[in-house]
Coordinates of N, CA, C and O and ligand atoms in Angstrom, one line a residue:
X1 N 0.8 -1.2 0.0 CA 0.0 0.0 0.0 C 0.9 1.2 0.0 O 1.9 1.2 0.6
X2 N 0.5 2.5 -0.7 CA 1.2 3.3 -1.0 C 1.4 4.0 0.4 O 0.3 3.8 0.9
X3 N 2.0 4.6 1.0 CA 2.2 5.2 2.6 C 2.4 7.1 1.7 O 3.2 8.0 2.0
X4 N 1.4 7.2 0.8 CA 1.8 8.6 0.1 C 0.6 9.2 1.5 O -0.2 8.6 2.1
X5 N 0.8 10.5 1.5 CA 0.2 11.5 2.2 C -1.2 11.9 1.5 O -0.8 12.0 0.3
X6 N -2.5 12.2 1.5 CA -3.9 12.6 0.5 C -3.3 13.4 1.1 O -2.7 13.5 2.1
X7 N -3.8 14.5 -0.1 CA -4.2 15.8 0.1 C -5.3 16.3 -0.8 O -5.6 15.8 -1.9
X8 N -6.1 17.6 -0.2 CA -7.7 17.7 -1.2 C -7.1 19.2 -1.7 O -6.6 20.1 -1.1
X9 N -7.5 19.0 -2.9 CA -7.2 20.0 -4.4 C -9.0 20.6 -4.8 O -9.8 19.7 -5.2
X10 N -9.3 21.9 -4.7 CA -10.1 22.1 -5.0 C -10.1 22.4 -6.6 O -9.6 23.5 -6.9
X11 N -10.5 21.8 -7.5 CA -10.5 22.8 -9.0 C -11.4 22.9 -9.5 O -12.4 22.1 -9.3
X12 N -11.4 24.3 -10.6 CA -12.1 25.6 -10.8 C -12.6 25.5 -12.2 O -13.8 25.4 -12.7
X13 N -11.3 25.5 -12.8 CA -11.4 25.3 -13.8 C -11.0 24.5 -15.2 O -11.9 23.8 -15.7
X14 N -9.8 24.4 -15.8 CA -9.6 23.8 -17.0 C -10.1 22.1 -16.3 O -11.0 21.5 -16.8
X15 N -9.4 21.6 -15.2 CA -8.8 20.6 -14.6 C -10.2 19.8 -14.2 O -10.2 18.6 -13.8
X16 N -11.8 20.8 -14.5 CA -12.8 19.9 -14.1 C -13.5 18.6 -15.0 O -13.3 18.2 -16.2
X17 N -14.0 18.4 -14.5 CA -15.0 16.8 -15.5 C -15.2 17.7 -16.8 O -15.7 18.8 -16.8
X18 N -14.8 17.1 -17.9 CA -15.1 17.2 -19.1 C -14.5 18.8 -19.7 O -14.9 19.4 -20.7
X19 N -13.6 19.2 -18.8 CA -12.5 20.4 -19.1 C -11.0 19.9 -19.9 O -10.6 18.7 -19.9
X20 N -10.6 20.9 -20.6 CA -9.4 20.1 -21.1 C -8.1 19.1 -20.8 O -7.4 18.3 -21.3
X21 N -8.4 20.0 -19.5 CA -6.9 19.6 -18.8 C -7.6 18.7 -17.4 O -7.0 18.6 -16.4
X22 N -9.0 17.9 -17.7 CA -9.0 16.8 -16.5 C -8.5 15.6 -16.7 O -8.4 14.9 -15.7
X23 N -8.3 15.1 -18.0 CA -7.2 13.5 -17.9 C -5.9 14.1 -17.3 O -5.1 13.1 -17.3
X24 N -5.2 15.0 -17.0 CA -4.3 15.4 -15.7 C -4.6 14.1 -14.5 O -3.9 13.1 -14.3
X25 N -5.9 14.3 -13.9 CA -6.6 13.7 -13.2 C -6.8 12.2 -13.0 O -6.8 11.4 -12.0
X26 N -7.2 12.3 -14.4 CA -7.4 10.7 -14.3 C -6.7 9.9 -15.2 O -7.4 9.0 -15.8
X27 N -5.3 10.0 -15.4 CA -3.5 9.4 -15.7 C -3.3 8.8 -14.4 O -3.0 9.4 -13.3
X28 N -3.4 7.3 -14.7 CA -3.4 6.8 -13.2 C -1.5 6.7 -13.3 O -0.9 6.4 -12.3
X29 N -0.9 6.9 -14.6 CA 0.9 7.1 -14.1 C 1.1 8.5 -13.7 O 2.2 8.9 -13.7
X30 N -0.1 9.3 -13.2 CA 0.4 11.0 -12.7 C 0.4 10.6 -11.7 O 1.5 10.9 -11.2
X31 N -0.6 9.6 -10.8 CA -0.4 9.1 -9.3 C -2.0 8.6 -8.8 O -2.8 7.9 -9.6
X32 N -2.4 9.2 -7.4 CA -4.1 8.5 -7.6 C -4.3 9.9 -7.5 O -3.5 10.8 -7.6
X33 N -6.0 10.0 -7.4 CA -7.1 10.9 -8.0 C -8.0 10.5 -7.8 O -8.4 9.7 -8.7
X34 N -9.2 10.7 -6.4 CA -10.6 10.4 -6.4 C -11.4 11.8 -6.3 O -11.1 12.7 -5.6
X35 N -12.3 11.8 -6.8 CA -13.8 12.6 -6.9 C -13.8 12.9 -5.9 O -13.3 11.9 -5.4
X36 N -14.2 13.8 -4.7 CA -14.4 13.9 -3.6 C -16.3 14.6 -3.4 O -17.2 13.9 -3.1
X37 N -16.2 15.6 -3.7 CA -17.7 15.7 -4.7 C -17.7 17.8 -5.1 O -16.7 18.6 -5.2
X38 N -18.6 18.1 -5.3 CA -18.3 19.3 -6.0 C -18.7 20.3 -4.8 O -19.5 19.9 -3.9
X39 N -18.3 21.5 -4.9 CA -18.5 22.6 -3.8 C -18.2 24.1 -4.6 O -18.0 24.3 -5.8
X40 N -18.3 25.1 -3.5 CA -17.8 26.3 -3.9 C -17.2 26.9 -2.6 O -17.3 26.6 -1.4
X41 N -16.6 28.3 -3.4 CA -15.7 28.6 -2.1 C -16.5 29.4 -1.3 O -17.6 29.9 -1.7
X42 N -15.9 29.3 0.0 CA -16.7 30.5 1.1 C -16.0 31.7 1.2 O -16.3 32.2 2.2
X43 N -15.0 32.5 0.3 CA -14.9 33.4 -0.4 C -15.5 33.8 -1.2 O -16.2 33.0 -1.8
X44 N -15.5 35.0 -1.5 CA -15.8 35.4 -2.9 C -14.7 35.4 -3.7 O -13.7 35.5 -3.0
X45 N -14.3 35.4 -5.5 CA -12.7 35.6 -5.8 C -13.0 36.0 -7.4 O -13.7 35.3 -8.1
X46 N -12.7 36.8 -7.6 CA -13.2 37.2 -9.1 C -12.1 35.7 -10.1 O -10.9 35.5 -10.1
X47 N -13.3 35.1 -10.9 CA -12.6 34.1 -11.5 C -12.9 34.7 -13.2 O -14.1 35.0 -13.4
X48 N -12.1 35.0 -14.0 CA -11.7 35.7 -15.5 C -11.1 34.6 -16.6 O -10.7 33.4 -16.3
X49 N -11.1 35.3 -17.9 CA -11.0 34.3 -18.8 C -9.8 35.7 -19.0 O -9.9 36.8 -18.6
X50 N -8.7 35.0 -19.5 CA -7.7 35.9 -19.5 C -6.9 35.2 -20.9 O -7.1 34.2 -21.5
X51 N -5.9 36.1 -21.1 CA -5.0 35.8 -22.4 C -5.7 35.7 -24.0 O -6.9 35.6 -24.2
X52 N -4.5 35.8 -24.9 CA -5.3 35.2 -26.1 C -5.3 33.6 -25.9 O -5.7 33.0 -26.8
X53 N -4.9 32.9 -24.8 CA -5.1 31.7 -24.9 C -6.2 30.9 -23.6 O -6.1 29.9 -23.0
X54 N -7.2 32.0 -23.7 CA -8.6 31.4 -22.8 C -8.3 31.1 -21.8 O -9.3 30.7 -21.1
X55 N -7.2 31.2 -21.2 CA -7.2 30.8 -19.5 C -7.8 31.0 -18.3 O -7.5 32.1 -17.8
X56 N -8.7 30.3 -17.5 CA -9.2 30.6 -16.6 C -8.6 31.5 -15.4 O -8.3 30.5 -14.7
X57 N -8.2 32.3 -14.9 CA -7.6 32.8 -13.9 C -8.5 33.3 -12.7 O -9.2 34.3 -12.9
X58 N -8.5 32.8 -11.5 CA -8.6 33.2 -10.0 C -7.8 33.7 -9.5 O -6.7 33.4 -9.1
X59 N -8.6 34.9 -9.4 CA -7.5 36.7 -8.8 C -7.3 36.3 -7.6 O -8.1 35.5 -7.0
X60 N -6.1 36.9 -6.9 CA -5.8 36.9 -5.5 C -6.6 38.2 -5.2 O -6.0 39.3 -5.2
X61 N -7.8 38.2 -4.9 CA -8.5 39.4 -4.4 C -9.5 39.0 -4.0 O -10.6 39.2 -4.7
X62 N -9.5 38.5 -2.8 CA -10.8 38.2 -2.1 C -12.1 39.0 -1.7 O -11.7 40.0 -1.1
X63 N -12.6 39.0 -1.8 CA -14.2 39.7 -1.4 C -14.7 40.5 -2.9 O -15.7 41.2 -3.1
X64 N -13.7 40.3 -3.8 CA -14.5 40.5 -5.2 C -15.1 39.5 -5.9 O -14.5 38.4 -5.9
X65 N -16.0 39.6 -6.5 CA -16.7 38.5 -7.5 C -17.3 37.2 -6.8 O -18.0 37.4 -5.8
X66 N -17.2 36.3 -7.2 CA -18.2 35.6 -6.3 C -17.7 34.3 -5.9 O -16.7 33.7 -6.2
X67 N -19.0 33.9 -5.1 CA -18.1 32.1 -4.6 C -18.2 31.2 -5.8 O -19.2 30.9 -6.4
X68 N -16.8 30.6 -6.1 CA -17.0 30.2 -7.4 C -16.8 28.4 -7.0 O -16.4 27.7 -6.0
X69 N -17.1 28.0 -8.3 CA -18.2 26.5 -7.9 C -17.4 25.7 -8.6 O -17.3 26.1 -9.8
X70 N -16.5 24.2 -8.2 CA -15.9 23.5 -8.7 C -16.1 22.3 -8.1 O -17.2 22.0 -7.6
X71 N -15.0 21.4 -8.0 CA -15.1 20.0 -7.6 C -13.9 20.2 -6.9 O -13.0 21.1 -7.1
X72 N -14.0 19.1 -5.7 CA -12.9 18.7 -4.6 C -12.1 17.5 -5.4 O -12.7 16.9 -6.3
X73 N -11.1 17.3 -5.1 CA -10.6 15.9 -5.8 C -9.5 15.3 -4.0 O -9.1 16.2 -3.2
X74 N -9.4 14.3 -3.7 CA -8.3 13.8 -3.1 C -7.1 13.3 -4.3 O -7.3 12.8 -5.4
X75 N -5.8 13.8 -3.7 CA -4.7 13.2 -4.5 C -3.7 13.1 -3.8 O -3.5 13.8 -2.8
X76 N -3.2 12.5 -4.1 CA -1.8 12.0 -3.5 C -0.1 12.6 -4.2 O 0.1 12.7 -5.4
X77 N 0.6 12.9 -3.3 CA 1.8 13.6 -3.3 C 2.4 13.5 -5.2 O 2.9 14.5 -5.8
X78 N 2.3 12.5 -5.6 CA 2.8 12.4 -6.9 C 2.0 13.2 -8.2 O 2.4 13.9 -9.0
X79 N 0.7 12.7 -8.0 CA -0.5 13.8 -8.5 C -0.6 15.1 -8.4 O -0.8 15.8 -9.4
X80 N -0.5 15.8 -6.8 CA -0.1 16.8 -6.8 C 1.4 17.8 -7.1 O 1.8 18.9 -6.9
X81 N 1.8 16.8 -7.5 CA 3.1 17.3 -8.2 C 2.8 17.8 -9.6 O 2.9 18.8 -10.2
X82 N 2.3 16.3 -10.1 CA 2.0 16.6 -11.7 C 0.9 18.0 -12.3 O 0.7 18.5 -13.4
X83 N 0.2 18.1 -10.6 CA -0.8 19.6 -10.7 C -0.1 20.6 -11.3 O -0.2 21.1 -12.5
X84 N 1.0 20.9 -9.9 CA 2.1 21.7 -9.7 C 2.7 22.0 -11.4 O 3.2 23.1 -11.8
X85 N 2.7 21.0 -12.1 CA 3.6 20.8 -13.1 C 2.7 21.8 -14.1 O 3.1 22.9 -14.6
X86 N 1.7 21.2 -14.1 CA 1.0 22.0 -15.3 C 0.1 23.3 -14.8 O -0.6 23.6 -15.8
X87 N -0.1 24.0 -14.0 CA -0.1 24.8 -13.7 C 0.7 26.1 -13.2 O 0.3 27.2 -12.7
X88 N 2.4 25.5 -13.6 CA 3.3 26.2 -13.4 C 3.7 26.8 -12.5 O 4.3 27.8 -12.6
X89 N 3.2 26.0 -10.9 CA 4.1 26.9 -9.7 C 5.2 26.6 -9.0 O 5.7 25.5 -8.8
X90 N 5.5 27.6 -8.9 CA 5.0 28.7 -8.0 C 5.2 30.0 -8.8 O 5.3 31.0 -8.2
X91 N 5.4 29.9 -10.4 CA 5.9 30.9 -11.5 C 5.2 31.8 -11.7 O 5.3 33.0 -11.5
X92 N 3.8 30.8 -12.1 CA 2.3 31.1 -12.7 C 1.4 31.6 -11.7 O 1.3 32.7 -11.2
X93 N 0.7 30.4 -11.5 CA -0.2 30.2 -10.4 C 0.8 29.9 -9.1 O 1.8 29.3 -9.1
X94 N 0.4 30.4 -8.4 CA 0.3 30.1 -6.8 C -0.8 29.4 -6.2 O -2.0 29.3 -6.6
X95 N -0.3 29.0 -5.3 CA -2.2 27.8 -4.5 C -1.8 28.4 -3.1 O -0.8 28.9 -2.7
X96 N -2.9 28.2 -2.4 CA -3.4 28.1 -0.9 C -4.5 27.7 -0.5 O -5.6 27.6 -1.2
X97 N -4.2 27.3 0.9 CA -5.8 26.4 1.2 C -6.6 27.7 1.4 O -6.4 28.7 2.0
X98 N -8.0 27.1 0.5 CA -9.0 27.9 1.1 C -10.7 27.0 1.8 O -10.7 25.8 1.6
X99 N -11.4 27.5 2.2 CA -12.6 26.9 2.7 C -13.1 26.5 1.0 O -13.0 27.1 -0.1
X100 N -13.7 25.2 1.6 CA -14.6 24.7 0.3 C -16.0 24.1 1.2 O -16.0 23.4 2.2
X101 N -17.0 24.6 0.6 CA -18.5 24.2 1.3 C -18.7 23.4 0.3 O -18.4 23.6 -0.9
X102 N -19.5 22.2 0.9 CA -20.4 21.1 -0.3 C -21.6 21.3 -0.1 O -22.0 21.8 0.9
X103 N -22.4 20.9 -1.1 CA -23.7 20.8 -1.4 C -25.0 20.8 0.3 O -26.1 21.3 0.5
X104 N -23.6 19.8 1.3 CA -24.4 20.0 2.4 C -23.9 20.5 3.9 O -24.0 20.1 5.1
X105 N -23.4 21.6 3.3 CA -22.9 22.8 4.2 C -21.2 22.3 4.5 O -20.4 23.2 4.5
X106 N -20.7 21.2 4.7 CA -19.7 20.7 5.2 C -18.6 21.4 5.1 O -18.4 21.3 3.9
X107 N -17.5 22.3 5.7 CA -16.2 22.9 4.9 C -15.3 22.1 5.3 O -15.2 21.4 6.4
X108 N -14.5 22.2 4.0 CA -13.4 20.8 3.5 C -12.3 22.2 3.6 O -12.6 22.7 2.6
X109 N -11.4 22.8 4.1 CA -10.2 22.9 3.4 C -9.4 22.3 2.3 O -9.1 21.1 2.1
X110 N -9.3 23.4 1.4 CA -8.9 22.6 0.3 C -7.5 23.5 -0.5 O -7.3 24.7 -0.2
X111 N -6.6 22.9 -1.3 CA -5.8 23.7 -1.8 C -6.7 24.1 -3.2 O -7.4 23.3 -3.8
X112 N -6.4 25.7 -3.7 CA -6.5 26.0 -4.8 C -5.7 26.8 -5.6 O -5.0 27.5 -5.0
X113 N -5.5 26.8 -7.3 CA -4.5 27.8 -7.9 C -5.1 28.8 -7.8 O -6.3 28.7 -8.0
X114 N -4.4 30.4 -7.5 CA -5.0 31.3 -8.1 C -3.7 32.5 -8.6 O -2.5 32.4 -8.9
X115 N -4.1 33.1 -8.6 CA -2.9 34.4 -9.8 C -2.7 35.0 -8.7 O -3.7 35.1 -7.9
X116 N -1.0 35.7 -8.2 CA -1.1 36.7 -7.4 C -0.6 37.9 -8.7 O -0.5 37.4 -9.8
X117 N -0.4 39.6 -8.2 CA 0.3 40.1 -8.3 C -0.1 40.1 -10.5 O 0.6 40.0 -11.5
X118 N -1.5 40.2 -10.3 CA -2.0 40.6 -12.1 C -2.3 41.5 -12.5 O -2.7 42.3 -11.7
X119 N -2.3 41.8 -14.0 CA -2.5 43.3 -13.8 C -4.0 43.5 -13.8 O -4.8 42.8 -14.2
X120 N -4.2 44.7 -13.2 CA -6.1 45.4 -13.2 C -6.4 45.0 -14.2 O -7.4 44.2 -14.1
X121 N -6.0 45.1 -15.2 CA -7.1 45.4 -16.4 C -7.8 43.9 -15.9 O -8.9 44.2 -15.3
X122 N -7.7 42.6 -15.9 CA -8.1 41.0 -15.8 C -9.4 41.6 -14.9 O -10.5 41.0 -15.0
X123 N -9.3 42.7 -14.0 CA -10.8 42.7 -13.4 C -11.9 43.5 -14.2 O -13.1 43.5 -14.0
X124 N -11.4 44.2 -15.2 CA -12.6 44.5 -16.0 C -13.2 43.3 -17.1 O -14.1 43.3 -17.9
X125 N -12.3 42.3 -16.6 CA -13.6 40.9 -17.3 C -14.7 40.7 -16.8 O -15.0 41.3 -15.8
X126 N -15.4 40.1 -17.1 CA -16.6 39.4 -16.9 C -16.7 38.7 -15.9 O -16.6 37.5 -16.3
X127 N -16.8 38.7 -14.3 CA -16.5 37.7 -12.9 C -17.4 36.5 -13.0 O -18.6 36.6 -12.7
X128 N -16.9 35.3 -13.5 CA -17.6 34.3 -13.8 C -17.9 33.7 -12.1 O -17.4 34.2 -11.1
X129 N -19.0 32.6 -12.1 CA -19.1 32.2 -10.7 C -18.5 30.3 -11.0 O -18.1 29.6 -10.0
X130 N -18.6 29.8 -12.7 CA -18.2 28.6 -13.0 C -17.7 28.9 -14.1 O -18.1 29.7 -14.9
X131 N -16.6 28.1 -14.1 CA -15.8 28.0 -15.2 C -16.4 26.7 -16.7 O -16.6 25.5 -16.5
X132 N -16.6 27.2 -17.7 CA -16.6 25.9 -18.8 C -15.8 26.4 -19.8 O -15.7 27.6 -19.9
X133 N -15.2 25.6 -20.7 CA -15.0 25.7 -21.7 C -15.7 26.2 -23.3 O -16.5 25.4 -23.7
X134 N -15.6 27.0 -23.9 CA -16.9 27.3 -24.9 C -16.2 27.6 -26.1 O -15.1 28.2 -26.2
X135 N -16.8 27.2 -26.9 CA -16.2 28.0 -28.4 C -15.9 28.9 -28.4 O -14.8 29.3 -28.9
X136 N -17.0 29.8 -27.9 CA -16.6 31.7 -28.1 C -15.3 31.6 -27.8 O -14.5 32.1 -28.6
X137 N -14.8 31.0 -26.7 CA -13.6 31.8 -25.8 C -13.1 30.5 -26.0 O -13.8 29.8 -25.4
X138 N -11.9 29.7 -26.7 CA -11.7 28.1 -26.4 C -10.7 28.3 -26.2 O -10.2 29.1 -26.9
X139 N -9.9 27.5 -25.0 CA -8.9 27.4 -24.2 C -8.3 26.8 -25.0 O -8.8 25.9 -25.6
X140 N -6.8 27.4 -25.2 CA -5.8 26.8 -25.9 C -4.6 26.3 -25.0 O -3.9 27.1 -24.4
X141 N -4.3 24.7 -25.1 CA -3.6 24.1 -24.0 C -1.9 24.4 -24.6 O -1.4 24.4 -25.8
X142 N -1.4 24.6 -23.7 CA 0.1 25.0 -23.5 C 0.9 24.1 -24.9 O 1.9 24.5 -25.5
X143 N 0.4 23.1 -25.1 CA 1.7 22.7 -26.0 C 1.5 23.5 -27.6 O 2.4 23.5 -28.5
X144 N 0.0 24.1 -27.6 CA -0.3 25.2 -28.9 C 0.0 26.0 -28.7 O 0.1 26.7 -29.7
X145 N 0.5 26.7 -27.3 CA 0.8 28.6 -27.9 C 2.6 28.6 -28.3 O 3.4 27.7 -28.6
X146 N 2.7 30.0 -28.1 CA 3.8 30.3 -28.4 C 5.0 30.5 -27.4 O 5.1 31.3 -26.5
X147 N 5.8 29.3 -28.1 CA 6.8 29.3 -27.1 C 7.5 30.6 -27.1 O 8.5 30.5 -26.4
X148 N 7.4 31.8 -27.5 CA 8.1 32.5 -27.1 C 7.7 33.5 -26.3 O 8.4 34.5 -26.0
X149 N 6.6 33.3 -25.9 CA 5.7 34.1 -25.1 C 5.8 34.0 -23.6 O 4.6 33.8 -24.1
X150 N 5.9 33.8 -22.4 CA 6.3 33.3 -21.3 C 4.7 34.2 -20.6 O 4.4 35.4 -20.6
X151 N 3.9 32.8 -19.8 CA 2.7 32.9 -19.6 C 2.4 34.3 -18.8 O 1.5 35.1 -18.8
X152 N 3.8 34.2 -18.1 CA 3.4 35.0 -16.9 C 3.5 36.7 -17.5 O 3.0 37.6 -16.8
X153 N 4.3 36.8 -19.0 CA 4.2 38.2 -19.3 C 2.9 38.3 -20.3 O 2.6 39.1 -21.2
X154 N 2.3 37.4 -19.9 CA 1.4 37.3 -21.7 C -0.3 37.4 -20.9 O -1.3 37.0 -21.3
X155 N -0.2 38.2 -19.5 CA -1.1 38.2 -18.8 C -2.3 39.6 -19.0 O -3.4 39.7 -18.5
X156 N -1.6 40.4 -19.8 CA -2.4 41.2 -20.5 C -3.4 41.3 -21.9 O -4.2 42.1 -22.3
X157 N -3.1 40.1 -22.2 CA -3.5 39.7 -23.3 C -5.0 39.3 -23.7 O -5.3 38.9 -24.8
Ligands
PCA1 N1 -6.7 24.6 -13.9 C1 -6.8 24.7 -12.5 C2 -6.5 26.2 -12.2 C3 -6.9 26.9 -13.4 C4 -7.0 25.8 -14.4 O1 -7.4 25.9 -15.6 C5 -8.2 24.3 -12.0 O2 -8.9 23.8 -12.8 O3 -8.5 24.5 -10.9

């Protein structure tokens, strides 16, 4: 039996059921990965579609925008590595635990990514409360953009 440590990952966005980036998830060589069930935060956090390449972004700015609604996952140390990996921190995103409520009041502490240190303009987006994927706006996953662009300056975009 594996003696790895769980830990609970709340996600938002790309990384949900039927998002681009949830076989992250469920790559049983990333590590394990169980469903825990879906919730939202007991923050409020303005969540934006940002870049020319659709990315979901959760502002480090609490008490703006609204409690936003995802899924809990349990994962284990190797899994949340491979999080770490594709989410690029501590470059990109940064995480911290925040409260997660479920459907029947329960709060889970949970870790989530969000953006520190972005520029304003990202709050005159649109403060979504759930993240999906859409044609209008379609997320383009990291191995399509441009490598010469480096995410973290391409945040005005
Ligand atoms: N993936 C992470 C953070 C933003 C994203 O697209 C998530 O789904 O929570």
């Amino acid at each position: 039996m594996s003696t790895s440590k769980l830990i609970k990952v709340f996600v938002y966005g790309t990384l949900k059921k039927s998002e681009p980036n949830h076989h992250w998830l469920t790559t049983s060589s990333n590590g394990y990965s169980k469903f825990i069930s879906c919730g939202q935060t007991s923050e409020k956090f303005p969540l934006v579609i940002g870049t020319r390449y659709n990315i979901p972004f959760l502002l480090d700015k609490k008490g703006t925008g609204n409690n936003i609604q995802g899924e809990i996952y349990e994962v284990d140390e190797m899994m949340f590595g491979k999080l770490d990996e594709l989410e690029d921190y501590p470059t990109h995103y940064d995480r911290e635990i925040q409260d997660i409520k479920t459907s029947d009041g329960t709060i889970v502490p949970c870790w989530l990514y969000l953006i520190r240190n972005f520029p304003e303009v990202l709050l005159s987006r649109k403060f979504l409360t759930s993240y999906t994927n859409c044609k209008e706006q379609q997320y383009c996953e990291r191995s399509k953009r441009d490598p010469n662009i480096k995410a973290r300056n391409d945040l005005n975009f």
